[in-house]
Amino acid sequence: MSPHLAAWFAGAGLDRAHLAIDLAAVGARYRALSAALSPTHIHYAVKANPEAPVLRLLAEAGANFDVASRGEIDMCLALGIAADRLSFGNTVKKRADIAHAYAKGVRLFAFDSAGELDKLADAAPGALIYCRLLTDGAGADWPLSRKFGCADAMAEDLLRAAHGRGFTDLGISFHVGSQQTRLAAWDAVLDRVAALYDRLAADGIHLSLVNIGGGFPARYRGPAPDPIRYAEAVAAAVAARFGSARPVAVIAEPGRGLVADAGVIEAEVMLVAEKGDGDPRRWVTLDIGKFTGLAETMDEAIKYRILTPHDGGPTGPVVLSGPTCDSADVLYEQTDIRLPLALREGDRVYILGCGAYTQTYSSVGFNGFDPLGCSCV
Amino acid sequence: MSPHLAAWFAGAGLDRAHLAIDLAAVGARYRALSAALSPTHIHYAVKANPEAPVLRLLAEAGANFDVASRGEIDMCLALGIAADRLSFGNTVKKRADIAHAYAKGVRLFAFDSAGELDKLADAAPGALIYCRLLTDGAGADWPLSRKFGCADAMAEDLLRAAHGRGFTDLGISFHVGSQQTRLAAWDAVLDRVAALYDRLAADGIHLSLVNIGGGFPARYRGPAPDPIRYAEAVAAAVAARFGSARPVAVIAEPGRGLVADAGVIEAEVMLVAEKGDGDPRRWVTLDIGKFTGLAETMDEAIKYRILTPHDGGPTGPVVLSGPTCDSADVLYEQTDIRLPLALREGDRVYILGCGAYTQTYSSVGFNGFDPLGCSCV
């Protein structure tokens, strides 16, 4: 935890779990990632953390924005971010929301199906539209289902169809899976994009954009690549295939990789207990759980690092649990978590790497608990 | 869907997914369930649906309330529900929240550990406290982890310790697992409670309460027992063990079983698409998903029934998906869901059995989508 955040928590006198974002850390990461990825330009994935101070800081630093919904578009516009800096990256949108975005000036849209192409032809004529490829997300910690993207042959057909319907600015996008720690995942899909580029170019359809998505990893438990070295390697993989040989604009959509490491949640230990059931593990209940911000512990996918006031002393295995009366509100039961034996009711613990995909996942009031509060400091 | 709800939706002119609760259906179910369970008294599990009109209706009908948090306590008190009608059923509570509840007049508390007994002895002297037994939840659709309860021998020790610390009103609780369709689950645990009762009585410790929890099933896909016959069978299983032989008050905590069947969500089909990946299934995207109300589709646990405007026509297999850019926002991919081949973008569909565990699970704004709205009509 940065000394800045540690000092903020020390003075905050919190009586419930709370997230704090170190804005300076977000700014520093943006500048480093931006330099490492250059000339690829960053469209920050707003869904990772839409707090106004985060968006304002990134806008001033020069970022563009990937938005998932009409709500996120309106949020950015309300902050004075110009519509031509937004990419409507959700491959499935309501027709009325496409029209709303287009009327506001958004000119960059994702799609991955004939039905969505119909909507775009209807509601966003002349926009730059990019077709998302299906990837398997192998190596990513947060599961990537088959939800987004289509097969390469179908993408090629859709791009030809779009060209035939008057779209002259076309692109391809993909996503290697969130928290993707395997660099080789990028090479494989970039090869597919280059092949598609060539097949279309052979017929006089010249793509103008490649969107390499997100997936840039943050630091959780276990080994993680250095974020900047990682981005440089991705940039090299892009440069090997695009640039002079295949002249396209390239954009990336980091979300987690930009903000996760800058956020820390302070939580309180509500209870340390045994079950008397032969399991030697203690059950530790925190005042934050799966439904108040830590949704990414679903299936124990994201494994957070946790600091306690007793670190350094002897530890023992625990099951880590959230505060609601829902039996699914267990953070880690399969994962081997060890916490100090000295841990007690009332202790404050610090959960690291919580700057992305936490407070907006928080439920409106499940079990009567308030949503996770967030301070940008 | 009841004609009342159908008429309400027809006149509502909704432009986004929305939940409607048929209040008359909640009232009717309460009266039927209450009669079937008598003399067991109902403490409605507020977390299932804390909408004020639902709480008010149940309060007027005579229900008591099971609350999970200080937030739910304050919600009930604000509606004029007396504190002595509340049971603070979360086995893990902050010491300050126990003190708050006690100061307001709450005198019924759950626990399942030595640490929590310490808190109750400190902050709720003289209250009626009940110890929760660990159960395995086999046969329940919504997973029951080992999160709540302790082993029988430990419960016995804790109750003896509580008695030694001056608690004279003691009880035992359990939960057979939410959406528990297997009646035999009740017999097994009621036998354990009766045995515990007898062992304690032999030493002059006479329990005054058995809390049989919830688990009363609602109607989703697949066969489900008739809710009233089911409750009558549970009441018979209770009567066979408690009453004249073992004179205790018995309470139950239905949540889902009271309100789920009374709620329907109207949603819009945003897209029907193919992937070109050899999977013959269509992908149907709705404007409601895992993060805007349908959290119980986690691991495809709860399988909702869905009505469409084309029911009766030919159907084909689908993958059902939510609107966010999160790849985990897929409702059903493993479950065999078939929807009409005529289904189109813009169609309204109706998801049944959504009165419990939907709107409060909704995220505050994940991906920029508003939380699920709810109308009690």
Short mmCIF file of C-alpha atoms in Angstrom, two decimals, chain B residues 196-375:
data_model
loop_
_atom_site.label_atom_id
_atom_site.label_comp_id
_atom_site.label_asym_id
_atom_site.label_seq_id
_atom_site.Cartn_x
_atom_site.Cartn_y
_atom_site.Cartn_z
CA LEU B 196 -29.94 -31.75 21.38
CA TYR B 197 -33.08 -30.58 23.16
CA ASP B 198 -33.16 -33.81 25.14
CA ARG B 199 -29.47 -33.79 26.07
CA LEU B 200 -29.76 -30.24 27.39
CA ALA B 201 -33.08 -30.90 29.15
CA ALA B 202 -31.45 -33.81 30.98
CA ASP B 203 -29.22 -31.22 32.61
CA GLY B 204 -32.06 -28.83 33.37
CA ILE B 205 -31.49 -26.53 30.40
CA HIS B 206 -34.88 -26.18 28.72
CA LEU B 207 -34.79 -24.59 25.30
CA SER B 208 -37.56 -22.12 24.57
CA LEU B 209 -37.22 -21.71 20.79
CA VAL B 210 -36.64 -23.73 17.65
CA ASN B 211 -36.10 -21.67 14.50
CA ILE B 212 -36.57 -23.90 11.47
CA GLY B 213 -35.28 -21.27 9.06
CA GLY B 214 -36.36 -20.97 5.46
CA GLY B 215 -35.84 -23.01 2.33
CA PHE B 216 -39.51 -23.12 1.27
CA PRO B 217 -39.36 -23.48 -2.49
CA ALA B 218 -40.71 -21.23 -5.21
CA ARG B 219 -41.62 -22.33 -8.71
CA TYR B 220 -38.82 -22.17 -11.25
CA ARG B 221 -38.14 -24.49 -14.21
CA GLY B 222 -38.69 -28.16 -13.57
CA PRO B 223 -40.88 -29.86 -10.99
CA ALA B 224 -41.45 -28.10 -7.68
CA PRO B 225 -43.63 -29.19 -4.81
CA ASP B 226 -46.92 -27.42 -4.16
CA PRO B 227 -45.85 -24.74 -1.65
CA ILE B 228 -48.76 -25.26 0.72
CA ARG B 229 -48.66 -29.09 0.76
CA TYR B 230 -44.92 -28.72 1.32
CA ALA B 231 -45.42 -26.39 4.29
CA GLU B 232 -48.01 -28.74 5.77
CA ALA B 233 -45.53 -31.61 5.54
CA VAL B 234 -42.86 -29.49 7.27
CA ALA B 235 -45.37 -28.56 9.98
CA ALA B 236 -46.17 -32.24 10.51
CA ALA B 237 -42.46 -33.05 10.81
CA VAL B 238 -42.14 -30.29 13.41
CA ALA B 239 -45.27 -31.40 15.31
CA ALA B 240 -43.97 -34.96 15.50
CA ARG B 241 -40.98 -33.78 17.51
CA PHE B 242 -42.04 -30.58 19.27
CA GLY B 243 -45.24 -29.40 20.93
CA SER B 244 -46.45 -31.36 23.92
CA ALA B 245 -43.39 -33.64 24.05
CA ARG B 246 -40.89 -30.83 23.82
CA PRO B 247 -42.69 -27.56 24.53
CA VAL B 248 -40.93 -24.81 22.58
CA ALA B 249 -42.01 -21.92 20.41
CA VAL B 250 -41.26 -22.64 16.76
CA ILE B 251 -40.60 -19.97 14.16
CA ALA B 252 -39.83 -20.19 10.45
CA GLU B 253 -38.13 -17.71 8.14
CA PRO B 254 -39.56 -18.04 4.65
CA GLY B 255 -38.36 -15.41 2.19
CA ARG B 256 -38.25 -16.86 -1.29
CA GLY B 257 -41.24 -19.12 -0.53
CA LEU B 258 -43.36 -16.08 0.31
CA VAL B 259 -42.51 -13.58 -2.39
CA ALA B 260 -40.67 -15.20 -5.33
CA ASP B 261 -43.74 -16.45 -7.18
CA ALA B 262 -45.39 -13.02 -6.92
CA GLY B 263 -42.74 -11.22 -8.98
CA VAL B 264 -42.25 -10.97 -12.74
CA ILE B 265 -39.55 -9.14 -14.67
CA GLU B 266 -40.31 -7.70 -18.09
CA ALA B 267 -37.19 -7.56 -20.23
CA GLU B 268 -36.38 -6.72 -23.83
CA VAL B 269 -34.58 -8.84 -26.37
CA MET B 270 -31.61 -6.72 -27.48
CA LEU B 271 -30.21 -9.13 -30.05
CA VAL B 272 -30.57 -12.62 -31.46
CA ALA B 273 -27.28 -13.66 -33.02
CA GLU B 274 -25.07 -16.46 -34.21
CA LYS B 275 -21.36 -16.85 -33.60
CA GLY B 276 -20.32 -18.70 -36.74
CA ASP B 277 -18.42 -21.08 -34.49
CA GLY B 278 -20.25 -24.30 -35.29
CA ASP B 279 -22.51 -24.03 -32.23
CA PRO B 280 -26.09 -24.29 -33.54
CA ARG B 281 -27.44 -22.27 -30.64
CA ARG B 282 -28.56 -18.68 -31.05
CA TRP B 283 -27.26 -16.16 -28.53
CA VAL B 284 -30.13 -14.14 -27.09
CA THR B 285 -29.15 -10.97 -25.22
CA LEU B 286 -31.64 -9.46 -22.78
CA ASP B 287 -31.53 -6.03 -21.14
CA ILE B 288 -31.25 -7.74 -17.75
CA GLY B 289 -28.42 -9.92 -16.54
CA LYS B 290 -26.37 -11.23 -13.70
CA PHE B 291 -25.41 -7.77 -12.46
CA THR B 292 -28.80 -6.07 -12.75
CA GLY B 293 -30.98 -8.47 -10.80
CA LEU B 294 -30.47 -12.04 -11.92
CA ALA B 295 -27.49 -12.78 -9.65
CA GLU B 296 -28.99 -16.13 -8.71
CA THR B 297 -28.14 -17.41 -12.18
CA MET B 298 -24.62 -17.64 -10.73
CA ASP B 299 -23.38 -21.09 -11.74
CA GLU B 300 -26.84 -21.39 -13.34
CA ALA B 301 -28.23 -22.27 -9.90
CA ILE B 302 -31.73 -20.81 -10.21
CA LYS B 303 -33.41 -21.58 -13.52
CA TYR B 304 -36.20 -19.13 -14.25
CA ARG B 305 -39.21 -19.75 -16.45
CA ILE B 306 -39.50 -17.34 -19.36
CA LEU B 307 -42.55 -16.33 -21.40
CA THR B 308 -42.23 -14.85 -24.89
CA PRO B 309 -44.75 -13.42 -27.37
CA HIS B 310 -44.13 -16.41 -29.66
CA ASP B 311 -44.80 -19.25 -27.21
CA GLY B 312 -46.41 -22.20 -28.92
CA GLY B 313 -44.40 -21.81 -32.11
CA PRO B 314 -41.33 -23.88 -33.00
CA THR B 315 -38.34 -23.46 -30.70
CA GLY B 316 -34.60 -23.93 -30.83
CA PRO B 317 -31.76 -23.98 -28.30
CA VAL B 318 -30.27 -20.70 -27.09
CA VAL B 319 -27.58 -19.29 -24.87
CA LEU B 320 -29.11 -16.53 -22.76
CA SER B 321 -26.98 -13.51 -22.03
CA GLY B 322 -27.10 -10.23 -20.09
CA PRO B 323 -26.35 -6.71 -21.35
CA THR B 324 -23.01 -5.86 -19.74
CA CYS B 325 -19.54 -6.06 -21.28
CA ASP B 326 -18.60 -8.64 -18.66
CA SER B 327 -18.03 -12.09 -20.07
CA ALA B 328 -19.40 -13.57 -16.82
CA ASP B 329 -22.75 -11.94 -17.62
CA VAL B 330 -24.16 -15.08 -19.23
CA LEU B 331 -27.37 -16.37 -17.61
CA TYR B 332 -27.59 -19.84 -19.07
CA GLU B 333 -25.05 -21.58 -21.26
CA GLN B 334 -24.97 -25.11 -19.75
CA THR B 335 -28.71 -25.27 -19.09
CA ASP B 336 -30.81 -26.50 -22.00
CA ILE B 337 -32.94 -23.44 -22.78
CA ARG B 338 -35.15 -23.43 -25.85
CA LEU B 339 -36.89 -20.29 -27.09
CA PRO B 340 -39.08 -19.65 -30.13
CA LEU B 341 -37.35 -19.41 -33.48
CA ALA B 342 -39.49 -16.33 -34.13
CA LEU B 343 -37.86 -14.40 -31.26
CA ARG B 344 -36.61 -11.00 -32.47
CA GLU B 345 -34.82 -7.86 -31.30
CA GLY B 346 -37.32 -5.67 -29.48
CA ASP B 347 -39.54 -8.51 -28.24
CA ARG B 348 -40.66 -8.28 -24.62
CA VAL B 349 -40.16 -11.39 -22.52
CA TYR B 350 -41.39 -12.14 -19.01
CA ILE B 351 -39.20 -13.86 -16.44
CA LEU B 352 -41.31 -15.56 -13.77
CA GLY B 353 -40.59 -16.22 -10.11
CA CYS B 354 -38.49 -13.07 -9.71
CA GLY B 355 -40.06 -11.68 -6.53
CA ALA B 356 -37.16 -12.79 -4.31
CA TYR B 357 -33.42 -12.16 -4.47
CA THR B 358 -33.44 -9.95 -7.54
CA GLN B 359 -33.58 -6.17 -7.18
CA THR B 360 -31.44 -5.93 -4.03
CA TYR B 361 -28.70 -8.02 -5.65
CA SER B 362 -28.65 -5.51 -8.49
CA SER B 363 -25.38 -3.63 -8.80
CA VAL B 364 -25.34 0.11 -8.17
CA GLY B 365 -24.27 0.81 -11.73
CA PHE B 366 -22.00 -1.81 -13.20
CA ASN B 367 -21.19 -0.92 -16.83
CA GLY B 368 -23.30 2.20 -16.41
CA PHE B 369 -26.59 0.30 -16.19
CA ASP B 370 -29.18 1.47 -13.66
CA PRO B 371 -30.23 -0.92 -10.90
CA LEU B 372 -33.36 -2.94 -11.57
CA GLY B 373 -36.48 -0.93 -10.89
CA CYS B 374 -39.31 -2.47 -8.88
CA SER B 375 -43.01 -1.67 -8.64
#
